[in-house]
Short mmCIF file of C-alpha atoms in Angstrom, two decimals:
data_model
loop_
_atom_site.label_atom_id
_atom_site.label_comp_id
_atom_site.label_asym_id
_atom_site.label_seq_id
_atom_site.Cartn_x
_atom_site.Cartn_y
_atom_site.Cartn_z
CA MET A 1024 -0.74 226.85 -51.31
CA ILE A 1025 1.50 223.97 -49.77
CA PRO A 1026 4.15 225.31 -46.61
CA GLU A 1027 7.61 224.68 -47.56
CA ILE A 1028 8.04 222.32 -44.34
CA GLU A 1029 5.19 220.14 -45.71
CA LYS A 1030 7.38 219.73 -48.57
CA ALA A 1031 10.66 219.21 -47.07
CA SER A 1032 12.57 216.13 -46.04
CA THR A 1033 11.63 213.53 -42.99
CA ALA A 1034 14.80 214.61 -41.20
CA GLU A 1035 14.56 218.21 -42.14
CA ILE A 1036 10.77 217.91 -40.86
CA LYS A 1037 11.93 215.86 -37.69
CA THR A 1038 14.70 218.91 -36.82
CA PHE A 1039 11.94 221.42 -37.44
CA GLN A 1040 9.68 219.42 -34.97
CA GLU A 1041 12.31 219.11 -32.45
CA GLU A 1042 13.18 222.98 -32.19
CA LYS A 1043 9.65 223.65 -31.78
CA LEU A 1044 9.18 221.24 -28.70
CA LYS A 1045 12.03 222.61 -27.33
CA GLU A 1046 10.21 226.27 -27.20
CA THR A 1047 6.49 224.76 -26.07
CA LEU A 1048 8.31 223.07 -23.45
CA GLN A 1049 10.00 225.78 -22.47
CA TYR A 1050 6.80 228.08 -22.51
CA LEU A 1051 4.66 225.06 -20.59
CA ASP A 1052 7.47 225.22 -17.60
CA GLU A 1053 7.32 229.29 -17.60
CA ASN A 1054 3.38 229.20 -17.86
CA SER A 1055 1.03 226.60 -17.19
CA PRO A 1056 0.41 225.61 -13.82
CA PHE A 1057 -0.67 222.30 -14.93
CA TYR A 1058 2.46 221.48 -16.65
CA LYS A 1059 4.44 222.97 -14.26
CA ARG A 1060 3.16 220.85 -11.43
CA PHE A 1061 3.41 217.38 -14.06
CA PHE A 1062 6.96 218.26 -14.48
CA LYS A 1063 7.57 218.50 -11.20
CA GLU A 1064 5.89 215.27 -9.48
CA ASN A 1065 7.26 213.10 -12.41
CA ASN A 1066 10.85 214.63 -11.91
CA ILE A 1067 10.99 215.84 -15.94
CA GLN A 1068 13.91 217.91 -16.46
CA ILE A 1069 13.21 219.63 -19.78
CA SER A 1070 16.29 220.23 -20.67
CA GLU A 1071 16.95 216.54 -21.26
CA ILE A 1072 14.12 216.60 -23.92
CA LYS A 1073 15.86 217.05 -27.34
CA THR A 1074 14.50 214.71 -29.44
CA LEU A 1075 11.15 213.58 -30.77
CA GLU A 1076 12.23 210.03 -29.04
CA ASP A 1077 13.11 211.97 -25.73
CA ILE A 1078 9.48 213.00 -25.63
CA GLN A 1079 8.68 209.39 -24.78
CA LYS A 1080 10.03 210.41 -21.45
CA ILE A 1081 6.99 212.51 -20.67
CA PRO A 1082 3.61 210.84 -19.36
CA VAL A 1083 0.44 211.24 -21.43
CA THR A 1084 -1.76 213.72 -20.73
CA THR A 1085 -5.57 212.67 -20.37
CA LYS A 1086 -9.18 213.97 -21.13
CA ASP A 1087 -9.45 213.14 -17.10
CA HIS A 1088 -6.52 215.62 -16.50
CA LEU A 1089 -8.21 218.25 -18.58
CA GLN A 1090 -12.04 217.61 -16.74
CA GLN A 1091 -10.12 217.42 -13.38
CA PHE A 1092 -7.88 220.80 -13.83
CA ASN A 1093 -9.52 222.62 -17.00
CA ASN A 1094 -8.36 225.91 -15.55
CA ASP A 1095 -4.70 224.82 -14.77
CA PHE A 1096 -4.05 224.43 -18.49
CA ILE A 1097 -4.71 228.16 -19.32
CA CYS A 1098 -1.31 229.71 -19.84
CA VAL A 1099 -2.69 233.52 -20.22
CA PRO A 1100 -4.03 236.22 -18.11
CA LYS A 1101 -7.81 236.60 -18.76
CA SER A 1102 -7.44 239.64 -20.53
CA GLU A 1103 -5.87 238.12 -22.97
CA ILE A 1104 -8.36 235.19 -23.94
CA ILE A 1105 -10.28 236.15 -26.61
CA ASP A 1106 -12.65 233.52 -26.91
CA TYR A 1107 -14.25 230.22 -25.18
CA VAL A 1108 -15.13 226.88 -27.13
CA THR A 1109 -15.81 223.81 -25.33
CA THR A 1110 -15.70 220.23 -26.69
CA SER A 1111 -18.59 218.18 -27.89
CA GLY A 1112 -18.47 215.79 -24.80
CA THR A 1113 -18.03 212.96 -26.97
CA LEU A 1114 -16.19 210.77 -24.88
CA GLY A 1115 -17.20 212.38 -21.51
CA ASP A 1116 -17.92 216.27 -19.94
CA PRO A 1117 -17.27 218.93 -22.10
CA VAL A 1118 -13.90 220.49 -21.35
CA THR A 1119 -13.61 224.74 -22.18
CA PHE A 1120 -11.05 225.67 -24.12
CA ALA A 1121 -9.59 229.25 -23.96
CA LEU A 1122 -8.03 231.24 -27.29
CA THR A 1123 -5.68 234.31 -27.44
CA ASP A 1124 -5.74 236.25 -30.34
CA ALA A 1125 -2.34 234.66 -31.77
CA ASP A 1126 -4.46 231.24 -31.46
CA LEU A 1127 -7.25 232.66 -33.59
CA GLU A 1128 -5.14 233.56 -36.06
CA ARG A 1129 -3.31 229.97 -35.91
CA LEU A 1130 -6.88 228.58 -36.12
CA ALA A 1131 -7.57 230.86 -39.27
CA TYR A 1132 -4.07 229.55 -41.02
CA ASN A 1133 -4.84 225.90 -40.20
CA GLU A 1134 -8.28 225.88 -41.84
CA ALA A 1135 -6.54 227.83 -44.62
CA ILE A 1136 -3.78 225.12 -45.51
CA SER A 1137 -6.26 222.33 -45.09
CA PHE A 1138 -8.83 223.92 -47.33
CA ALA A 1139 -6.09 224.20 -49.55
CA CYS A 1140 -5.11 220.78 -49.52
CA CYS A 1141 -8.68 219.98 -50.41
CA GLY A 1142 -8.17 222.33 -54.00
CA VAL A 1143 -10.11 225.03 -52.41
CA GLY A 1144 -8.86 228.42 -53.40
CA LYS A 1145 -9.33 232.50 -53.66
CA GLU A 1146 -12.08 231.68 -56.14
CA ASP A 1147 -14.06 228.97 -54.56
CA THR A 1148 -17.40 229.67 -52.20
CA LEU A 1149 -18.00 227.66 -49.58
CA GLN A 1150 -21.33 226.86 -48.28
CA LEU A 1151 -21.08 226.42 -44.15
CA MET A 1152 -23.61 223.94 -43.35
CA THR A 1153 -22.35 223.87 -39.56
CA THR A 1154 -23.06 225.75 -36.72
CA MET A 1155 -20.85 228.59 -35.61
CA ASP A 1156 -22.44 229.24 -32.20
CA ARG A 1157 -22.78 227.05 -29.19
CA ARG A 1158 -19.23 227.83 -28.43
CA PHE A 1159 -18.53 225.39 -31.30
CA MET A 1160 -14.51 225.61 -32.57
CA ALA A 1161 -15.25 223.97 -36.07
CA GLY A 1162 -17.97 226.20 -37.50
CA LEU A 1163 -15.69 229.30 -36.20
CA ALA A 1164 -12.61 227.97 -37.88
CA TYR A 1165 -13.87 227.10 -41.15
CA PHE A 1166 -15.06 230.88 -41.37
CA LEU A 1167 -11.53 232.12 -40.49
CA GLY A 1168 -9.79 229.55 -42.77
CA ALA A 1169 -12.24 230.78 -45.67
CA ARG A 1170 -11.35 234.31 -45.02
CA LYS A 1171 -7.68 233.90 -44.63
CA LEU A 1172 -7.39 231.67 -47.92
CA GLY A 1173 -9.69 234.71 -49.49
CA SER A 1174 -12.56 232.45 -50.43
CA GLY A 1175 -15.93 233.43 -50.20
CA ILE A 1176 -18.01 231.80 -47.21
CA ILE A 1177 -22.39 231.53 -46.91
CA ARG A 1178 -23.11 231.18 -43.32
CA VAL A 1179 -26.13 228.89 -43.80
CA GLY A 1180 -26.04 226.99 -40.37
CA SER A 1181 -26.99 223.18 -40.02
CA GLY A 1182 -30.19 221.38 -41.14
CA ILE A 1183 -32.75 223.08 -43.42
CA PRO A 1184 -32.49 221.40 -46.75
CA GLU A 1185 -35.10 224.08 -48.36
CA LEU A 1186 -32.63 227.09 -46.89
CA GLN A 1187 -29.46 225.14 -48.15
CA TRP A 1188 -30.85 224.88 -51.71
CA ASP A 1189 -32.07 228.60 -51.74
CA SER A 1190 -28.46 229.85 -50.94
CA ILE A 1191 -27.04 226.78 -53.24
CA LEU A 1192 -29.09 227.81 -56.29
CA LYS A 1193 -29.00 231.53 -55.40
CA PHE A 1194 -25.24 231.72 -54.78
CA LYS A 1195 -23.42 229.15 -56.67
CA PRO A 1196 -21.17 227.62 -53.93
CA THR A 1197 -18.68 225.37 -55.29
CA TYR A 1198 -17.92 223.76 -51.77
CA LEU A 1199 -20.06 222.41 -49.15
CA ILE A 1200 -18.92 222.12 -45.63
CA THR A 1201 -21.40 219.30 -44.34
CA VAL A 1202 -22.07 216.14 -42.35
CA PRO A 1203 -22.07 213.63 -45.05
CA SER A 1204 -25.30 211.95 -44.22
CA PHE A 1205 -27.08 215.55 -44.60
CA LEU A 1206 -26.37 214.98 -48.30
CA LEU A 1207 -28.58 212.24 -48.45
CA LYS A 1208 -31.13 214.55 -47.66
CA LEU A 1209 -29.95 217.23 -49.95
CA ILE A 1210 -30.40 215.03 -52.56
CA GLU A 1211 -33.94 213.53 -51.55
CA TYR A 1212 -35.47 217.41 -51.34
CA ALA A 1213 -33.60 218.04 -55.00
CA GLN A 1214 -35.48 215.20 -56.52
CA GLN A 1215 -38.97 216.14 -54.72
CA HIS A 1216 -38.61 219.32 -56.28
CA GLU A 1217 -36.95 218.49 -59.40
CA ILE A 1218 -34.15 220.09 -58.96
CA ASP A 1219 -31.03 219.21 -61.77
CA LEU A 1220 -28.19 217.80 -59.35
CA LYS A 1221 -26.02 217.87 -62.71
CA ASN A 1222 -26.31 221.94 -62.74
CA THR A 1223 -25.92 222.82 -59.35
CA GLY A 1224 -22.31 224.55 -59.58
CA VAL A 1225 -21.10 222.36 -56.79
CA LYS A 1226 -17.89 220.45 -57.37
CA ALA A 1227 -17.12 219.17 -53.79
CA ALA A 1228 -18.08 218.76 -50.51
CA ILE A 1229 -15.83 218.55 -47.27
CA CYS A 1230 -17.22 216.17 -45.00
CA ILE A 1231 -16.89 216.60 -41.40
CA GLY A 1232 -18.15 214.10 -38.31
CA GLU A 1233 -18.90 211.34 -40.00
CA PRO A 1234 -15.98 208.72 -42.34
CA ILE A 1235 -16.63 208.56 -45.75
CA ARG A 1236 -14.02 205.94 -46.44
CA GLU A 1237 -12.94 202.63 -45.38
CA GLN A 1238 -9.64 201.70 -44.22
CA ASP A 1239 -8.08 201.04 -47.66
CA PHE A 1240 -9.53 204.56 -48.55
CA SER A 1241 -11.79 203.38 -50.70
CA LEU A 1242 -15.63 205.34 -50.32
CA ASN A 1243 -17.52 203.56 -47.55
CA ILE A 1244 -21.35 202.95 -48.51
CA LEU A 1245 -22.39 206.51 -46.99
CA ALA A 1246 -20.45 207.71 -49.59
CA LYS A 1247 -21.09 205.81 -52.40
CA LYS A 1248 -25.14 206.55 -51.72
CA ILE A 1249 -24.39 209.78 -52.08
CA LYS A 1250 -22.10 209.47 -55.16
CA LYS A 1251 -24.73 207.83 -56.90
CA ASP A 1252 -27.01 210.52 -57.51
CA TRP A 1253 -24.80 213.40 -56.73
CA ASP A 1254 -21.32 213.12 -58.36
CA ILE A 1255 -19.33 215.52 -56.17
CA GLU A 1256 -15.89 215.38 -55.13
CA LEU A 1257 -15.79 214.23 -51.54
CA PHE A 1258 -13.21 215.30 -48.95
CA SER A 1259 -12.45 213.89 -45.53
CA THR A 1260 -11.20 215.77 -42.61
CA TYR A 1261 -10.64 214.71 -39.32
CA ALA A 1262 -9.76 217.44 -36.32
CA SER A 1263 -10.71 218.12 -32.68
CA THR A 1264 -10.97 220.71 -30.58
CA GLU A 1265 -8.13 219.77 -28.25
CA MET A 1266 -5.67 219.94 -31.50
CA SER A 1267 -6.96 223.11 -32.86
CA THR A 1268 -5.61 221.37 -35.88
CA ALA A 1269 -6.96 219.30 -39.04
CA PHE A 1270 -6.09 216.83 -40.76
CA ASN A 1271 -7.41 217.05 -44.48
CA GLU A 1272 -7.14 214.56 -47.61
CA CYS A 1273 -5.77 216.23 -50.93
CA GLU A 1274 -6.78 215.30 -54.10
CA MET A 1275 -5.27 212.07 -53.65
CA HIS A 1276 -7.37 210.68 -51.37
CA ASN A 1277 -5.46 208.54 -49.36
CA GLY A 1278 -5.27 210.13 -45.65
CA GLY A 1279 -5.80 213.26 -44.18
CA HIS A 1280 -2.16 215.28 -44.32
CA HIS A 1281 -0.09 216.14 -41.07
CA HIS A 1282 0.54 219.76 -40.57
CA PRO A 1283 4.21 219.47 -38.80
CA GLU A 1284 3.98 222.98 -38.05
CA LEU A 1285 1.24 222.97 -36.10
CA ILE A 1286 1.19 219.26 -34.17
CA ILE A 1287 3.17 216.48 -33.20
CA ALA A 1288 1.70 213.25 -33.77
CA GLU A 1289 2.29 209.85 -31.86
CA ILE A 1290 0.69 206.66 -32.49
CA LEU A 1291 0.24 204.69 -29.31
CA ASP A 1292 -0.21 201.08 -28.06
CA ASP A 1293 -1.97 200.60 -24.68
CA ASN A 1294 1.45 201.20 -22.89
CA ASN A 1295 2.09 204.38 -24.52
CA PHE A 1296 4.75 203.04 -26.69
CA PRO A 1297 4.87 204.14 -30.44
CA VAL A 1298 3.16 201.53 -32.39
CA SER A 1299 4.80 199.73 -35.22
CA GLU A 1300 4.88 200.99 -38.72
CA GLY A 1301 0.95 199.80 -40.08
CA GLU A 1302 -0.60 199.08 -36.89
CA VAL A 1303 -3.31 201.19 -35.24
CA GLY A 1304 -2.86 202.88 -32.15
CA GLU A 1305 -4.35 205.60 -30.21
CA LEU A 1306 -3.52 209.19 -31.81
CA THR A 1307 -1.60 211.23 -28.95
CA ILE A 1308 -1.03 215.28 -29.94
CA THR A 1309 1.40 217.78 -28.71
CA THR A 1310 0.24 221.28 -29.84
CA LEU A 1311 2.84 223.70 -31.18
CA GLY A 1312 2.29 227.41 -31.62
CA VAL A 1313 -0.72 227.52 -29.27
CA GLU A 1314 -0.43 230.46 -26.44
CA ALA A 1315 -3.91 229.89 -24.19
CA MET A 1316 -4.08 226.21 -23.71
CA PRO A 1317 -1.31 224.22 -24.91
CA LEU A 1318 -1.07 220.49 -24.88
CA LEU A 1319 1.54 218.07 -24.62
CA ARG A 1320 1.28 214.45 -25.22
CA PHE A 1321 -2.50 214.38 -25.22
CA LYS A 1322 -4.34 210.88 -25.67
CA THR A 1323 -6.70 211.96 -28.03
CA GLY A 1324 -8.93 208.80 -27.96
CA ASP A 1325 -9.45 207.97 -31.67
CA MET A 1326 -7.74 205.16 -33.08
CA VAL A 1327 -6.07 205.46 -36.26
CA GLN A 1328 -2.89 204.00 -38.64
CA ALA A 1329 -0.69 206.63 -40.25
CA TYR A 1330 1.49 206.45 -42.99
CA ASN A 1331 4.65 207.42 -44.02
CA GLU A 1332 5.34 207.49 -47.44
CA PRO A 1333 5.27 210.93 -49.70
CA CYS A 1334 2.06 211.45 -51.44
CA GLU A 1335 1.90 212.05 -55.27
CA CYS A 1336 0.40 215.62 -54.23
CA GLY A 1337 3.93 216.73 -53.50
CA ARG A 1338 3.72 216.99 -49.42
CA LYS A 1339 6.19 214.16 -47.80
CA THR A 1340 4.20 214.47 -44.16
CA LEU A 1341 2.54 211.87 -42.32
CA ARG A 1342 -0.81 211.09 -43.34
CA LEU A 1343 -3.38 209.51 -40.99
CA GLY A 1344 -6.18 206.85 -42.18
CA PRO A 1345 -9.86 206.67 -41.41
CA VAL A 1346 -10.49 206.66 -38.11
CA VAL A 1347 -11.20 203.33 -37.02
CA GLY A 1348 -12.79 203.85 -33.68
CA ARG A 1349 -12.65 205.79 -30.29
CA LYS A 1350 -10.73 203.65 -27.63
CA LYS A 1351 -13.60 204.03 -25.12
CA GLN A 1352 -16.31 203.54 -27.50
CA MET A 1353 -14.80 200.24 -27.91
CA ILE A 1354 -17.44 197.35 -27.67
CA LYS A 1355 -16.73 193.72 -26.56
CA TYR A 1356 -19.95 191.76 -27.53
CA LYS A 1357 -20.27 188.30 -27.67
CA GLY A 1358 -16.38 187.95 -27.78
CA THR A 1359 -16.05 189.90 -30.34
CA THR A 1360 -14.57 193.48 -30.44
CA LEU A 1361 -16.53 196.29 -32.21
CA TYR A 1362 -16.22 200.04 -32.94
CA PRO A 1363 -19.31 202.09 -33.89
CA PRO A 1364 -18.15 202.92 -37.41
CA ALA A 1365 -18.26 199.38 -38.45
CA MET A 1366 -22.03 199.36 -37.56
CA TYR A 1367 -22.56 202.58 -38.96
CA ASN A 1368 -21.57 201.05 -42.53
CA ILE A 1369 -23.61 198.26 -42.05
CA LEU A 1370 -27.01 200.17 -41.25
CA ASN A 1371 -26.24 203.02 -44.10
CA ASP A 1372 -26.23 200.09 -46.63
CA PHE A 1373 -30.32 199.73 -46.19
CA SER A 1374 -32.25 202.00 -48.19
CA GLY A 1375 -35.11 201.01 -46.09
CA ILE A 1376 -33.66 202.78 -42.75
CA GLU A 1377 -34.33 206.29 -42.25
CA SER A 1378 -32.96 206.60 -39.47
CA TYR A 1379 -30.85 205.04 -36.57
CA VAL A 1380 -29.18 205.55 -33.25
CA ILE A 1381 -27.22 202.81 -31.46
CA GLU A 1382 -27.10 202.33 -27.73
CA ILE A 1383 -24.65 200.56 -25.64
CA PHE A 1384 -25.29 199.32 -22.14
CA HIS A 1385 -24.16 196.96 -19.49
CA ASN A 1386 -26.35 193.96 -19.17
CA GLU A 1387 -26.81 192.40 -15.42
CA LEU A 1388 -23.43 190.44 -15.97
CA GLY A 1389 -21.59 193.66 -16.46
CA THR A 1390 -20.89 192.74 -19.92
CA ASP A 1391 -21.63 194.85 -23.13
CA GLU A 1392 -24.83 194.97 -24.61
CA ILE A 1393 -25.91 196.73 -27.98
CA LEU A 1394 -29.31 198.11 -28.74
CA ILE A 1395 -30.28 199.51 -32.30
CA LYS A 1396 -33.31 201.46 -32.80
CA ILE A 1397 -34.13 202.04 -36.36
CA ALA A 1398 -37.02 204.01 -37.83
CA SER A 1399 -38.50 202.78 -41.30
CA GLN A 1400 -41.72 202.60 -43.13
CA ASN A 1401 -40.97 198.76 -43.93
CA ILE A 1402 -41.67 197.47 -40.09
CA SER A 1403 -41.38 193.83 -40.77
CA GLU A 1404 -39.92 190.82 -39.20
CA GLU A 1405 -38.52 190.47 -42.69
CA LEU A 1406 -36.20 193.48 -42.54
CA LEU A 1407 -35.02 192.91 -38.89
CA LEU A 1408 -33.83 189.34 -40.15
CA GLU A 1409 -32.12 190.47 -43.16
CA ILE A 1410 -30.06 193.19 -41.03
CA LYS A 1411 -29.34 190.82 -38.38
CA ASP A 1412 -27.91 188.27 -41.32
CA HIS A 1413 -26.10 191.36 -42.58
CA PHE A 1414 -24.57 191.96 -39.23
CA ARG A 1415 -23.52 188.19 -39.06
CA ALA A 1416 -21.78 188.05 -42.30
CA LYS A 1417 -20.00 191.26 -41.68
CA LEU A 1418 -19.24 191.39 -38.15
CA ARG A 1419 -19.87 187.68 -36.88
CA VAL A 1420 -22.59 188.69 -34.36
CA ALA A 1421 -25.95 190.29 -34.40
CA PRO A 1422 -27.12 192.96 -32.08
CA LYS A 1423 -30.79 193.24 -30.45
CA ILE A 1424 -32.49 195.63 -33.19
CA GLU A 1425 -36.26 197.27 -32.81
CA PHE A 1426 -38.61 199.66 -34.35
CA ALA A 1427 -39.03 203.33 -32.97
CA THR A 1428 -40.60 206.07 -34.69
CA PHE A 1429 -38.50 208.60 -36.72
CA GLU A 1430 -39.27 211.41 -34.27
CA GLU A 1431 -38.13 209.31 -30.65
CA ILE A 1432 -34.89 208.27 -33.03
CA GLU A 1433 -34.31 211.97 -34.15
CA ALA A 1434 -34.72 213.23 -30.56
CA LEU A 1435 -32.18 210.84 -28.90
CA ARG A 1436 -29.89 211.34 -32.07
CA PHE A 1437 -30.23 215.43 -31.33
CA PRO A 1438 -30.35 215.95 -27.34
CA PRO A 1439 -31.00 219.44 -26.03
CA LEU A 1440 -27.62 221.55 -26.94
CA SER A 1441 -26.72 219.09 -29.45
CA ARG A 1442 -24.07 220.52 -32.02
CA LYS A 1443 -24.08 217.39 -34.16
CA PRO A 1444 -25.72 214.28 -34.74
CA MET A 1445 -25.17 211.46 -32.19
CA ASN A 1446 -25.53 207.87 -33.80
CA LEU A 1447 -24.08 206.11 -30.61
CA ILE A 1448 -25.21 206.50 -26.70
CA ASP A 1449 -22.86 204.61 -24.78
CA ARG A 1450 -24.82 204.25 -21.49
CA ARG A 1451 -21.99 202.49 -20.45
CA ALA A 1452 -20.62 203.37 -16.53
#
């Protein structure tokens, strides 16, 4: 199930997107209180925006705009809104998004072709290990996508290894949709209860919320730990509420595929100009075909690298590499620039660490400080020294590390109303 546009030439994809861009600009100019005002304030004549290059004449939209003028982004009367979702608030206060019936259909289409990218077909059954409630878009998208694709879906929700295994053994799902670190808890439960991991019927996991690959697309430490005991295929996926679109890996595992019928993707530098090919920049998106809350040149905050050569799977679309980090979560520590995923990778390498949380804050001089709290059965200076040595070897600096109880750390990782684990707590103003 590869949409024809994703097999088209680069020139054909560009022409297609330019027509969709004109439609989007016209729609925003007629229906969006925010963008009507935005165009006027910035002297934007939408009739002059004809190519993808011309889009650079339009200033970017930021999370601050969404937070400050949330309701002004809504383009439809309230009577047409079917569903409300909120962002997770990873980079600030949560933002509300409204969806019409057509937006829900678009969400279903996106997830159906994204699942198909990972090899999911009508004969497959997916076990959903994430919540569908709490105004969480992703869980709803997974359900709608499976339904549109014709696949079965088991809505177990998050956590509770015993319940997950009960469903796996009873209903024989072929794919799991889960935070990858939770797979380690499933493996541990299976080993304790003599469940044969080689005969579960599960052939793959679609991994959300945490990276499973290095920048060269090789498996990272977390993924290797999973594969060591449970030899299932692992697919990474990247998405956000603001995009209403996913970038999923295909069976080649060399980046998340772009769906040009749903979104325009730019990779920008700090001055909002496109980066040179092969360079890391901030993903900036323009949604296509969204009714209730379309976004134009929205800066996601995620630092990524794009790959433009055709994929062996037959798709000729842009691919995104693993997220390097979030721009607002960049840390300047003792003269070294760090992103949290690099620290996660080091911590995941220690089997003696049961759980951890990273706290970032400003010291009395106003510079960044890092405190890592870890839970372990082996509370010793030797373990602390070993972890710090590992940090120095990999990242050239060693943060402050202290022990805490498993319960204390889990309380920090899962604050009230959280929908996914928070391994990073940014306390900087």
